[in-house]
Tab-separated table of C-alpha atoms and ligand atoms in Angstrom:
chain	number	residue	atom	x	y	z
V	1	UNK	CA	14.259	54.961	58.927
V	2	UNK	CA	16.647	57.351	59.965
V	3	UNK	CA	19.593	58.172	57.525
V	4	UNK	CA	21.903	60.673	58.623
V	5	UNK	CA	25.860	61.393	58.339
V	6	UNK	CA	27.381	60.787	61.634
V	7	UNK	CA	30.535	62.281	62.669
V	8	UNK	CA	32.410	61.754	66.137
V	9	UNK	CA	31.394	64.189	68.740
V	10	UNK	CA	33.543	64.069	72.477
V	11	UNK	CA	33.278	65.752	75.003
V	12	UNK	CA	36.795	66.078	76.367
V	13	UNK	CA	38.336	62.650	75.589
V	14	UNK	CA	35.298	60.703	76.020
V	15	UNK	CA	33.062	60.123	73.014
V	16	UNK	CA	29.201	60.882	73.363
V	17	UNK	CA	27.975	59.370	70.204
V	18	UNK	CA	28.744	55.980	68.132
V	19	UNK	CA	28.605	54.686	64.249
V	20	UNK	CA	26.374	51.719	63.973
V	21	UNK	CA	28.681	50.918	60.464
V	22	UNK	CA	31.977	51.240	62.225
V	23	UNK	CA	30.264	48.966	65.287
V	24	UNK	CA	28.971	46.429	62.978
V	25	UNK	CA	32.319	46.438	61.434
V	26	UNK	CA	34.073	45.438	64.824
V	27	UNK	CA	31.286	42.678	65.230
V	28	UNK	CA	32.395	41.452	62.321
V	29	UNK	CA	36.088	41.321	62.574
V	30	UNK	CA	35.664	39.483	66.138
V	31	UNK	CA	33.590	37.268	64.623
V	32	UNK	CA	36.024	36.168	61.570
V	33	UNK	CA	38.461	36.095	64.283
V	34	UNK	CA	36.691	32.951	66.166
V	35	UNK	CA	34.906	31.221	63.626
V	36	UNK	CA	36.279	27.613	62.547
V	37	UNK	CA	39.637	28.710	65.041
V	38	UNK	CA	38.640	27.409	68.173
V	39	UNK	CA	39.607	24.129	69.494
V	40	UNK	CA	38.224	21.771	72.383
V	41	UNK	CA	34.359	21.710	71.039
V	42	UNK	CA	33.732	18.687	72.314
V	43	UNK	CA	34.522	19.984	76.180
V	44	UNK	CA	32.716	23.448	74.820
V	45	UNK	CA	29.734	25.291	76.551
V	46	UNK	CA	26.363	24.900	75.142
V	47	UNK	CA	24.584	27.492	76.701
V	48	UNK	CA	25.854	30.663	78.186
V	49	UNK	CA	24.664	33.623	79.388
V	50	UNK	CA	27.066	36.605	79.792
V	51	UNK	CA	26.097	39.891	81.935
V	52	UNK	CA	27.855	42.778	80.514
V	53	UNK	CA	27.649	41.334	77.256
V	54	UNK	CA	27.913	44.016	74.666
V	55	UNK	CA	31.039	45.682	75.073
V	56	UNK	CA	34.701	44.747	75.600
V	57	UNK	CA	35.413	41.728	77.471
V	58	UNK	CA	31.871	40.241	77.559
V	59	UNK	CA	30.948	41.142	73.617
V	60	UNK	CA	34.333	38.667	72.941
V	61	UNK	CA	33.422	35.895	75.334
V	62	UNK	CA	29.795	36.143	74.318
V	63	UNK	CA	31.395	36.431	70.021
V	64	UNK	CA	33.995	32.851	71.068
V	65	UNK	CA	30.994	30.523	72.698
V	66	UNK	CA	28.412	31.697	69.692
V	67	UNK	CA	30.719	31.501	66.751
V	68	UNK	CA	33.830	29.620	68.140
V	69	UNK	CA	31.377	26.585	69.407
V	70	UNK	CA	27.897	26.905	68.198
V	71	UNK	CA	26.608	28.005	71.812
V	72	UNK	CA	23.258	29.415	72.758
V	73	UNK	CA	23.993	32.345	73.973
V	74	UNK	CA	21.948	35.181	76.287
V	75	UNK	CA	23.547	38.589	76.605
V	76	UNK	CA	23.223	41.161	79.506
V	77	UNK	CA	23.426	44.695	79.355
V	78	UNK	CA	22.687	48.165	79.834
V	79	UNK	CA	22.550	50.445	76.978
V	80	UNK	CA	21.170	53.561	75.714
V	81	UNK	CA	18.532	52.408	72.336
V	82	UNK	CA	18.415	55.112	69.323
V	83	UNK	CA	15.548	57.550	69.875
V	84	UNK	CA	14.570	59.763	66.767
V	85	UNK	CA	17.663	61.312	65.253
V	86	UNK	CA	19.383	60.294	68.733
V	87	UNK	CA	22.299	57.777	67.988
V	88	UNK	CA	22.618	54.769	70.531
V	89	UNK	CA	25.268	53.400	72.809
V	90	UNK	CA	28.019	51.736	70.948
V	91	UNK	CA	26.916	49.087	72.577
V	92	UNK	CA	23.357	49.032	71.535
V	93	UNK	CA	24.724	49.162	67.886
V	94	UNK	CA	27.206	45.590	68.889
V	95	UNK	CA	24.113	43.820	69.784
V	96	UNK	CA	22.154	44.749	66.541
V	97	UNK	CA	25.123	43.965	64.480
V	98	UNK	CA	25.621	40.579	66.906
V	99	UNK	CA	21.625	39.330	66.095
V	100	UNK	CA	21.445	40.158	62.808
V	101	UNK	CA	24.951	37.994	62.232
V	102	UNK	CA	23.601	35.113	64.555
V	103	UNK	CA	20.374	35.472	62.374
V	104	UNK	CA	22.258	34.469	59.572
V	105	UNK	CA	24.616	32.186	60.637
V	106	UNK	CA	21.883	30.362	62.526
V	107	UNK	CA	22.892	30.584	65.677
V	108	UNK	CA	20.357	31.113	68.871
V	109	UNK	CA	21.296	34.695	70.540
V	110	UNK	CA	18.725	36.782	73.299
V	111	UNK	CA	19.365	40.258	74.735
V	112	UNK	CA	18.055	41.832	77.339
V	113	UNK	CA	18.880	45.100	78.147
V	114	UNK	CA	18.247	46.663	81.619
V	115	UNK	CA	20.238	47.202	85.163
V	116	UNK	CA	21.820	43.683	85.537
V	117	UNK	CA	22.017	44.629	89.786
V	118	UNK	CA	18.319	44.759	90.058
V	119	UNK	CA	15.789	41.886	90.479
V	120	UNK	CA	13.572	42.734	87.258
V	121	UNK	CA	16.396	42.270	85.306
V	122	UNK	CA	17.311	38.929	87.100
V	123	UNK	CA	13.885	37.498	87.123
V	124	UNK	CA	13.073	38.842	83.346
V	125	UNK	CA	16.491	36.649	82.613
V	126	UNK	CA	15.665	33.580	83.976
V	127	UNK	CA	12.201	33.733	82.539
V	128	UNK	CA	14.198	33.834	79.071
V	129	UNK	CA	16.501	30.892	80.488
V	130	UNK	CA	13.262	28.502	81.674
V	131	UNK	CA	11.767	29.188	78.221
V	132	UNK	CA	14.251	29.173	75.751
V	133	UNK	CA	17.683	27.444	76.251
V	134	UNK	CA	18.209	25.900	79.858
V	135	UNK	CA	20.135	24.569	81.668
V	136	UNK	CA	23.205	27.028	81.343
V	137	UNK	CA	26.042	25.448	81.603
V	138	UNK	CA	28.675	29.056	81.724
V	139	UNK	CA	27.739	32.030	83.011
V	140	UNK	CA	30.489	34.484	82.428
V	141	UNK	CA	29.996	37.985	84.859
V	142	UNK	CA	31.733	40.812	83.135
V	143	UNK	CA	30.112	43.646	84.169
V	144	UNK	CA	31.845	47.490	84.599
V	145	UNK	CA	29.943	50.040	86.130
V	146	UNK	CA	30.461	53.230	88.289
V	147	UNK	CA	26.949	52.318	90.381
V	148	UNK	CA	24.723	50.153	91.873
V	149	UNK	CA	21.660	50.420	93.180
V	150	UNK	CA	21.538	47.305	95.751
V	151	UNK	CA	17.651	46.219	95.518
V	152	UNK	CA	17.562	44.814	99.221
V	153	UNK	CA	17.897	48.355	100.512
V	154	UNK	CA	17.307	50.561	97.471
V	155	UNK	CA	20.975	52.540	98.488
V	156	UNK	CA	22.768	53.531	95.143
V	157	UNK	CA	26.377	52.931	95.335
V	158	UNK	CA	29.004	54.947	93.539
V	159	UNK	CA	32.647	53.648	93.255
V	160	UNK	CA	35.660	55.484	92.873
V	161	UNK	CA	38.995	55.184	91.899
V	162	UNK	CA	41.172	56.100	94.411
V	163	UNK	CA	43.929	54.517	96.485
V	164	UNK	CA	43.537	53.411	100.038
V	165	UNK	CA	45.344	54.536	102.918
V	166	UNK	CA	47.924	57.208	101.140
V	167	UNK	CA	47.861	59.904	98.622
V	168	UNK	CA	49.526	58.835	95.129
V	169	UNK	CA	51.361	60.521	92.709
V	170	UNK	CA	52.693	59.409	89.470
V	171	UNK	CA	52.505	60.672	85.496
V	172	UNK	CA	49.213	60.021	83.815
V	173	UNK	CA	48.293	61.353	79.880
V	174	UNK	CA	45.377	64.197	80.653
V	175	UNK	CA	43.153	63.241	77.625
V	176	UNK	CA	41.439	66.338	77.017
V	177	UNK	CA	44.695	68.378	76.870
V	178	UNK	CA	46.922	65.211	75.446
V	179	UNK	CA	49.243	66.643	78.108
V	180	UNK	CA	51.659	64.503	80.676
V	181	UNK	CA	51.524	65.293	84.011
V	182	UNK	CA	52.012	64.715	87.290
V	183	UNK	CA	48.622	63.969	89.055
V	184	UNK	CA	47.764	62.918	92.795
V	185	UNK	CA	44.946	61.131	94.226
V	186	UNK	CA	43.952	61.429	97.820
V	187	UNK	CA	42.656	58.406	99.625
V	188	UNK	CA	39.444	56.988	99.834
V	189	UNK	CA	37.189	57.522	102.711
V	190	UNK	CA	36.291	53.979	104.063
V	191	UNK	CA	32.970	54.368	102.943
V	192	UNK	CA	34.401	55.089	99.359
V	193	UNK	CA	36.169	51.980	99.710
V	194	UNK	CA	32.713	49.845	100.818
V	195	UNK	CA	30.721	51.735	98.389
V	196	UNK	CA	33.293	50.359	95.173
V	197	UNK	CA	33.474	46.643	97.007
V	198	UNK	CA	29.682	47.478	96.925
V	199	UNK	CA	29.787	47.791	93.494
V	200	UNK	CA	32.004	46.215	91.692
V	201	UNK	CA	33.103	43.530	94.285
V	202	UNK	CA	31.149	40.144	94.710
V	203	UNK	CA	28.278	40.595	96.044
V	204	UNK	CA	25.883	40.548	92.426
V	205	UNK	CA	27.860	37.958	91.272
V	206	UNK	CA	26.511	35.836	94.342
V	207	UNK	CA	23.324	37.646	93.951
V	208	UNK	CA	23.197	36.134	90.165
V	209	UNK	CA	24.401	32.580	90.742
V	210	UNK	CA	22.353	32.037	93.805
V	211	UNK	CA	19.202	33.180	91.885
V	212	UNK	CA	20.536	30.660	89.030
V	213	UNK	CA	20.483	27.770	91.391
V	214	UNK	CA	17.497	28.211	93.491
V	215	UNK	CA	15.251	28.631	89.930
V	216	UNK	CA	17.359	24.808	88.745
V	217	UNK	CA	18.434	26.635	85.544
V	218	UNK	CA	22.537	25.233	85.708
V	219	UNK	CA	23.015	22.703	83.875
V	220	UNK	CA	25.549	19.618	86.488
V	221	UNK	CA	28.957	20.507	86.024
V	222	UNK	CA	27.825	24.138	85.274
V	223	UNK	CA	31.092	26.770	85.743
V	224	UNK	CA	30.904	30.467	86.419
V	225	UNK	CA	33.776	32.857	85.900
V	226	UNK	CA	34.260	36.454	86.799
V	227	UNK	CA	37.232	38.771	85.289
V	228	UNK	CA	39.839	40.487	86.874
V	229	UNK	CA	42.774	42.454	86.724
V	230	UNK	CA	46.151	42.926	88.250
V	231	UNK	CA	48.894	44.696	86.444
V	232	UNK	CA	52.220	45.858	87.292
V	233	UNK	CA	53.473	47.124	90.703
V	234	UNK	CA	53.227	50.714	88.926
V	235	UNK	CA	49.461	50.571	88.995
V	236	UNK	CA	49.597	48.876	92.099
V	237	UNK	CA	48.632	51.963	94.302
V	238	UNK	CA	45.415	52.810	92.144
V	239	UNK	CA	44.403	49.526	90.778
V	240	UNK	CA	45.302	46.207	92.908
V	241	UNK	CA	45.691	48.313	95.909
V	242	UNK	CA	43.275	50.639	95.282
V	243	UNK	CA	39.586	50.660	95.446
V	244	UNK	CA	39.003	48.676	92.842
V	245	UNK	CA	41.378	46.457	93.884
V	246	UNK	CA	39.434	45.713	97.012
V	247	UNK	CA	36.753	44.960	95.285
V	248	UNK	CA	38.038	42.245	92.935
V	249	UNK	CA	39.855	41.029	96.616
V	250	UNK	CA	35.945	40.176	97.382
V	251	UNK	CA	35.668	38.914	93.771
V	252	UNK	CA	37.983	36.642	94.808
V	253	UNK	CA	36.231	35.604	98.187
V	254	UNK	CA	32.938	35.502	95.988
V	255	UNK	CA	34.422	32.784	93.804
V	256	UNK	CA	36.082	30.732	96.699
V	257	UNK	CA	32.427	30.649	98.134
V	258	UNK	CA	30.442	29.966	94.636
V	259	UNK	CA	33.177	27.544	93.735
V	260	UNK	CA	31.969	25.557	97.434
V	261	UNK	CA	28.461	25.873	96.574
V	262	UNK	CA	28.281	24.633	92.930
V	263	UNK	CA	31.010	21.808	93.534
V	264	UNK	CA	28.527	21.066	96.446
V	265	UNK	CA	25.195	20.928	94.589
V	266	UNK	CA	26.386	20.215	90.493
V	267	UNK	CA	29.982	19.435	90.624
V	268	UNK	CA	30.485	23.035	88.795
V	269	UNK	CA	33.071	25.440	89.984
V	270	UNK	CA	33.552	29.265	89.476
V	271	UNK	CA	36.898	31.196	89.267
V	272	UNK	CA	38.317	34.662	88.812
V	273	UNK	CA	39.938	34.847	85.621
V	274	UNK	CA	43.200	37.640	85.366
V	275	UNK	CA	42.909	39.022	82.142
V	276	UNK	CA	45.432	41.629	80.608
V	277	UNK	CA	45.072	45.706	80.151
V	278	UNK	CA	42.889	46.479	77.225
V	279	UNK	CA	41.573	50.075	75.938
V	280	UNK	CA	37.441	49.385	77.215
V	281	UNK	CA	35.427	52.293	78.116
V	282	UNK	CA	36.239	51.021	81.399
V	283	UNK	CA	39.582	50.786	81.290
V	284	UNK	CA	40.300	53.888	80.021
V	285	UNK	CA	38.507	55.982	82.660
V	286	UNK	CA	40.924	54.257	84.998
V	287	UNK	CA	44.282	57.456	85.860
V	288	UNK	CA	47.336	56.383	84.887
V	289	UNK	CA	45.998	53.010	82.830
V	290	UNK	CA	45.935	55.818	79.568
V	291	UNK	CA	49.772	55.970	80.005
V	292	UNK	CA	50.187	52.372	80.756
V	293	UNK	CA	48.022	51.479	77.669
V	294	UNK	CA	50.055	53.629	75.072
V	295	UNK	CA	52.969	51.813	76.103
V	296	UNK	CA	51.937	48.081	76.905
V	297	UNK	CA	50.624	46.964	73.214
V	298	UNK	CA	53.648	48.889	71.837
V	299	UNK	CA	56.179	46.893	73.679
V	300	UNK	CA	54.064	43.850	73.577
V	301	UNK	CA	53.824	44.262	69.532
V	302	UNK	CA	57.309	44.126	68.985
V	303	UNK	CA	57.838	41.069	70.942
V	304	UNK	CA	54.750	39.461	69.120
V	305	UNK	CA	52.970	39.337	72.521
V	306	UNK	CA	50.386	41.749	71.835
V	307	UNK	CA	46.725	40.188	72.087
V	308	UNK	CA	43.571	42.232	72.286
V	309	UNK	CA	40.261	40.905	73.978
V	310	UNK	CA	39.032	39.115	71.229
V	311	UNK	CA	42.870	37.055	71.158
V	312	UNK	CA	42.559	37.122	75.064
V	313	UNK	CA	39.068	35.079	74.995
V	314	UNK	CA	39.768	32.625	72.516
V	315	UNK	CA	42.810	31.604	74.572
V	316	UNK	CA	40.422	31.268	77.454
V	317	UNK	CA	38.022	29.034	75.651
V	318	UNK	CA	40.831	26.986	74.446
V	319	UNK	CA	43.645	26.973	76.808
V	320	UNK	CA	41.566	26.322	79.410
V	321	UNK	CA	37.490	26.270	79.392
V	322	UNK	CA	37.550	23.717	76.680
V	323	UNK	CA	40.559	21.586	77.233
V	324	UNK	CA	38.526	18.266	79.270
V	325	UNK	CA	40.637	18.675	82.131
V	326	UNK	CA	40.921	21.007	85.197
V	327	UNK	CA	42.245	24.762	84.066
V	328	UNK	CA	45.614	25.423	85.269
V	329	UNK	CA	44.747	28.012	88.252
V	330	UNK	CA	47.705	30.299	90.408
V	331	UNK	CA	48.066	29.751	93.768
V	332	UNK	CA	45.074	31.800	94.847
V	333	UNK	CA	43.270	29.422	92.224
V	334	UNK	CA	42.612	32.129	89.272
V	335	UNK	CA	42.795	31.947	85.999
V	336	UNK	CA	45.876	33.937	84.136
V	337	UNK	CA	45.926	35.000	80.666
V	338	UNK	CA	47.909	38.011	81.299
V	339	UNK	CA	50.785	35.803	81.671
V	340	UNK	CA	52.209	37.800	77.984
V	341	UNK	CA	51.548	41.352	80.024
V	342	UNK	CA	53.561	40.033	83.079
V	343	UNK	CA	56.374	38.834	81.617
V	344	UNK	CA	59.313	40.421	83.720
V	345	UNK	CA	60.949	41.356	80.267
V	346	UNK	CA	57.826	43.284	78.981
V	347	UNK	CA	57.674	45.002	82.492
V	348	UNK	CA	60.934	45.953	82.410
V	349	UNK	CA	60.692	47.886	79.164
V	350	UNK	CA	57.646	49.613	80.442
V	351	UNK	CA	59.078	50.495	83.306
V	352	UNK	CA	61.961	52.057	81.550
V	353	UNK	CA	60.375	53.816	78.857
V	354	UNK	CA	57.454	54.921	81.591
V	355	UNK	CA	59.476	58.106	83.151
V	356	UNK	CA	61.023	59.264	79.787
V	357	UNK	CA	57.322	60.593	78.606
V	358	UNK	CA	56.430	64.066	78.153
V	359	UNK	CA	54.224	66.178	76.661
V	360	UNK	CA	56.093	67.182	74.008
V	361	UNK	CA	57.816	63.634	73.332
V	362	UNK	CA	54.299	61.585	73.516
V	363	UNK	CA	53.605	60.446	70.266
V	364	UNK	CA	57.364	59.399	69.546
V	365	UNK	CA	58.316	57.245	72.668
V	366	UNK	CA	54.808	56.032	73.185
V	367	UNK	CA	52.164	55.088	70.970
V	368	UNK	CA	49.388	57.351	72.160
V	369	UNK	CA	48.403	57.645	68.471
V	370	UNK	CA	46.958	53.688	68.710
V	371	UNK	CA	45.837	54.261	72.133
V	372	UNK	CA	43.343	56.665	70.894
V	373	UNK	CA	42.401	55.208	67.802
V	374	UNK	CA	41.575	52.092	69.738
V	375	UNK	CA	39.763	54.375	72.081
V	376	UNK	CA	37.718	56.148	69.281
V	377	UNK	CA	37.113	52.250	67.789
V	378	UNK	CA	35.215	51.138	70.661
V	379	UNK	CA	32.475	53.717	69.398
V	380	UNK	CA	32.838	52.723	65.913
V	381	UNK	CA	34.852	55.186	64.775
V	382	UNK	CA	38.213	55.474	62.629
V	383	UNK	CA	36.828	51.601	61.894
V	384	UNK	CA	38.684	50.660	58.548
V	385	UNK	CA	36.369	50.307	55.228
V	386	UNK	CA	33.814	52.781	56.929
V	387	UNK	CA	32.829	56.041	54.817
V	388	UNK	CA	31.879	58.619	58.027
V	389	UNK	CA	31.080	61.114	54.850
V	390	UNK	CA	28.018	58.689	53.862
V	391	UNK	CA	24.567	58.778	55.559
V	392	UNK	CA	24.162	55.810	57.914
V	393	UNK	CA	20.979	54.011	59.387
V	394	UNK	CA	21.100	54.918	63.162
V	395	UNK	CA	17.544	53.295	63.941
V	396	UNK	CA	18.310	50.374	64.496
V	397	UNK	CA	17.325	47.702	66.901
V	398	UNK	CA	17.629	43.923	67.070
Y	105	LIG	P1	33.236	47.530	79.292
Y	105	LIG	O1	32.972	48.919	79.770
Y	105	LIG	O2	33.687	47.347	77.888
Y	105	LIG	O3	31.901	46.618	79.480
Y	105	LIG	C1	31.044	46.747	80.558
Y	105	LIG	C2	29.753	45.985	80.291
Y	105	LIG	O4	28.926	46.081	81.474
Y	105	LIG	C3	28.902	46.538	79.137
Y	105	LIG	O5	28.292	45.474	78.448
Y	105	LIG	C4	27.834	47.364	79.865
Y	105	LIG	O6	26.605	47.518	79.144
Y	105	LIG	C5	27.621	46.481	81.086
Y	105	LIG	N1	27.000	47.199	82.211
Y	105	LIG	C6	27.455	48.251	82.920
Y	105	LIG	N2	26.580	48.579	83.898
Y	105	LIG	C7	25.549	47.687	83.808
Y	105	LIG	C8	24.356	47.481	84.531
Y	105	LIG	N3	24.003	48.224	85.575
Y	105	LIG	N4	23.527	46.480	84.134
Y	105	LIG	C9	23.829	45.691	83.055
Y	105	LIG	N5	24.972	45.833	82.344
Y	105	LIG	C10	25.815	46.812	82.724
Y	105	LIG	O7	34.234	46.911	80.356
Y	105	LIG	P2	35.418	45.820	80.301
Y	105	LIG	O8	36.704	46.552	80.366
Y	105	LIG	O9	35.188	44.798	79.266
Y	105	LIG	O10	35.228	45.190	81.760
Y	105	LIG	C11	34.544	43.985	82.019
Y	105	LIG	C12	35.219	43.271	83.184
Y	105	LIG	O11	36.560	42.924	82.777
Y	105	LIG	C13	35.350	44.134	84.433
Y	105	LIG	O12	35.160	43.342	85.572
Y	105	LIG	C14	36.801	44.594	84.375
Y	105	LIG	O13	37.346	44.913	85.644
Y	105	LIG	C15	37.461	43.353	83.789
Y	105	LIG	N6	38.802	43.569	83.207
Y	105	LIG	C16	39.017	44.583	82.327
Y	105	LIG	C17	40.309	44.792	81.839
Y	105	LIG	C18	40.615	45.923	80.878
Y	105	LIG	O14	41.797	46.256	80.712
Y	105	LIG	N7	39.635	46.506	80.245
Y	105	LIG	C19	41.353	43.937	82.206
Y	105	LIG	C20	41.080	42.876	83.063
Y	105	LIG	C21	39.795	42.706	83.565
C-alpha cells in the first residue's frame, strides 16, 4: 500500500504525474456514457483487440465494444507502472480502473503493456488471442507515438512535426507562458519526413494484421480500422500537409492494401476512420492544434455540435460499425465522423474568431480555460467529485 496526497506537478504545460482517483473517475464517466446506449448489437463485435488502448481514442473504442456490446476485449499499450512512492502513467491508472470495472460488471478484458512496434509484444498478443478469446473479429489501431524502433532493422525512428516543402507561420498559444504568438516552423528534411511515415504511417498496422492472419486468429468477415485526422485548411500546412500528414497519406495506402487482403482471404475489410480534434496527449503536443482546440469545442458547444471521444466512438459503433450494412465511406473510402467539425458554418466562425486572439484577450474570446482543464483531465486532475487534499492509493495495478 502506498497512500499519499497527490497534487499536479508540470513541467511547463505538460503534466509529469497523474491521480489514479481522478483517472478512475474518467473510466467511469465513459463508461456510464456507453452502457445500455448503444444500438446495432446484433451486427456488434465480439472480440476486439485495440493497440493504443488506454488513453484517448483507443480507451473510448476499447470502453463502447466492452460496455456498449458485451465484447471481449484485449488492450494494447505502453505505460509507465507505479514504482514505490512513484505515481504511474495516467494511463496505467485507466487500465486499473478499466479491469477492476470489467471485473465487476463481468465482462472479459486483457492488457498487455509493452512497445506495440516490436515482435515480443506482437507474439506475447497473439499468444493471449490463441488462448483466451479468438477469433477477433475488430482490431481497432490507435496508436500515437513520437518513435519506433522498426524490429527488422533495429533503426529507431523519431517523427516530427513539421511542414514539408516551406517554412510556416501562423499564431499558436505557447503553453508554458499562456502567451499568443507568432511561431514558424522550418521544413522537414526528407528523412524527417520518412522517419514520421516510418512511424506513424502504415507500415505496423500491416505489420499487425499480417501477423493476425498468418497465426488464423480473425474471425471471416473480420474488419480493421485505423484513425485519422484532417482538419481545416488552417492546419493544413502542419497537419494534412505536414509530416504527419504524410504519414496518415500511407495510412491510407495501408488500408487500401489490408482492405484487398482481408476481402481476399475472410471477406473483412479495413478503413481509415476521420475522426474530429480532441485535447489527447497527442493532440495537444501538435503547434497550433492548442489554439485550434480552445476555439473548436467553444463554437461547436453553442451550436450543440460539440462531441468529445467518448460521443465520437459511440457514433462509430452505431452509425456505422454496427448498422448490418456497408459504412457510408468518402470518396477516398474513409470513414467521417468529423462531419460536425467540418461543417463550413463551424469553420467559418473559427476562422473569424482565429486572428482576433491575443495574449491579453485569451481567456475572453477563446476558451483556453476548458482547453486546459481538459488537458489537466487526461491525467486525472481537476476531475469533478475528486478530493486532491485526501491521501490516494497510487499502487495500483490490474
Ligand atoms: P493518445 O496519446 O491519447 O493515445 C496513444 C495511445 O498509444 C496510448 O494508449 C499509448 O499508450 C499508446 N502507445 C504509444 N506508443 C506506444 C507503443 N510504442 N506501444 C504501445 N502503445 C503505445 O492519442 P490519441 O489522440 O487518442 O491518438 C490515437 C490515434 O487517433 C492517432 O492515430 C491519432 O492521430 C488519431 N486521431 C487523434 C485525434 C485527436 O484530436 N486527438 C483526431 C483524429 C485522429
Amino acid at each position: 500500500m502506498t497512500l499519499q496526497i497527490v497534487k499536479r506537478r508540470s513541467r511547463g504545460f505538460i503534466c509529469v504525474n497523474a491521480h489514479p482517483d481522478g483517472c478512475r473517475r474518467n473510466v467511469e464517466r465513459w463508461v456510464a456514457g456507453v452502457k445500455g446506449k448503444m444500438s446495432g448489437a446484433e451486427n456488434a463485435p465480439k472480440s476486439v483487440l485495440v493497440i493504443g488502448a488506454s488513453t484517448g481514442y483507443g480507451l473510448a473504442s476499447r470502453i463502447a465494444a466492452a460496455w456498449g456490446y458485451g465484447a471481449k476485449t484485449l488492450g494494447v499499450f505502453f505505460e509507465r507502472p507505479p514504482e514505490g512512492d512513484k505515481v504511474a502513467t495516467a494511463g496505467h491508472y485507466n487500465t486499473v480502473a478499466l479491469h477492476s470495472m470489467a471485473k465487476r460488471d463481468g465482462l472479459f478484458a486483457a492488457s498487455i503493456n509493452g512497445d506495440a512496434f516490436s515482435d515480443e509484444i506482437k507474439r506475447a498478443t497473439a499468444e493471449t488471442i490463441r488462448k483466451q478469446m479468438a477469433p477477433i473479429d475488430l482490431v481497432i489501431y490507435s496508436l500515437a507515438s513520437p518513435k519506433r524502433t522498426d524490429p527488422r532493422t533495429s533503426k529507431t525512428h523519431s517523427s516530427v512535426l513539421k511542414p514539408v516543402g516551406q517554412a510556416y507561420t501562423n499564431r499558436t498559444i505557447e503553453l508554458d507562458s499562456e502567451k499568443v504568438v507568432s511561431v514558424t516552423l522550418e521544413p522537414a528534411t526528407d528523412i524527417e519526413v520518412a522517419d514520421t511515415v516510418a512511424v506513424m504511417g502504415g507500415d505496423d498496422w500491416r505489420l499487425w494484421m499480417e501477423m493476425l492472419l498468418e497465426e488464423k486468429l480473425l474471425a471471416p468477415g473480420a474488419r480493421t480500422l485505423a484513425y485519422s485526422y484532417i482538419g481545416p485548411k488552417i492546419t493544413w500546412p502542419i497537419y494534412r500537409d505536414g509530416t504527419i500528414g504524410q504519414a496518415k497519406k500511407d495510412l491510407e495506402r495501408a488500408a487500401k492494401d489490408l482492405d484487398a487482403e482481408l476481402a481476399n482471404q475472410l471477406g473483412g475489410h479495413a478503413w481509415v476512420s476521420v475522426n474530429k480534434a480532441v485535447v489527447t496527449q497527442a493532440s495537444a503536443a501538435i503547434p497550433v492544434v492548442p489554439l485550434y482546440l480552445s476555439l473548436l469545442p467553444m463554437v461547436m458547444k453553442k451550436k450543440n455540435l460539440e462531441e468529445g471521444v467518448l460521443e465520437q466512438m459511440r457514433r462509430l459503433f452505431t452509425d456505422f460499425l454496427c448498422t448490418g450494412s456497408a459504412p457510408k465511406l468518402d470518396e477516398a473510402r474513409r470513414l467521417r465522423l468529423d462531419d460536425r467539425e467540418m461543417r463550413a458554418d463551424v469553420q467559418e466562425e473559427v476562422a473569424a474568431l482565429w486572428p482576433r486572439i491575443t495574449t491579453e484577450n485569451l481567456r475572453e474570446v477563446s476558451d483556453f480555460a476548458g482547453f486546459q482543464r481538459e488537458f489537466r483531465g487526461l491525467f486525472g486532475f481537476e476531475v469533478d467529485g475528486v478530493d486532491y487534499d485526501q491521501p490516494a492509493e497510487t499502487d495500483l495495478n490490474w
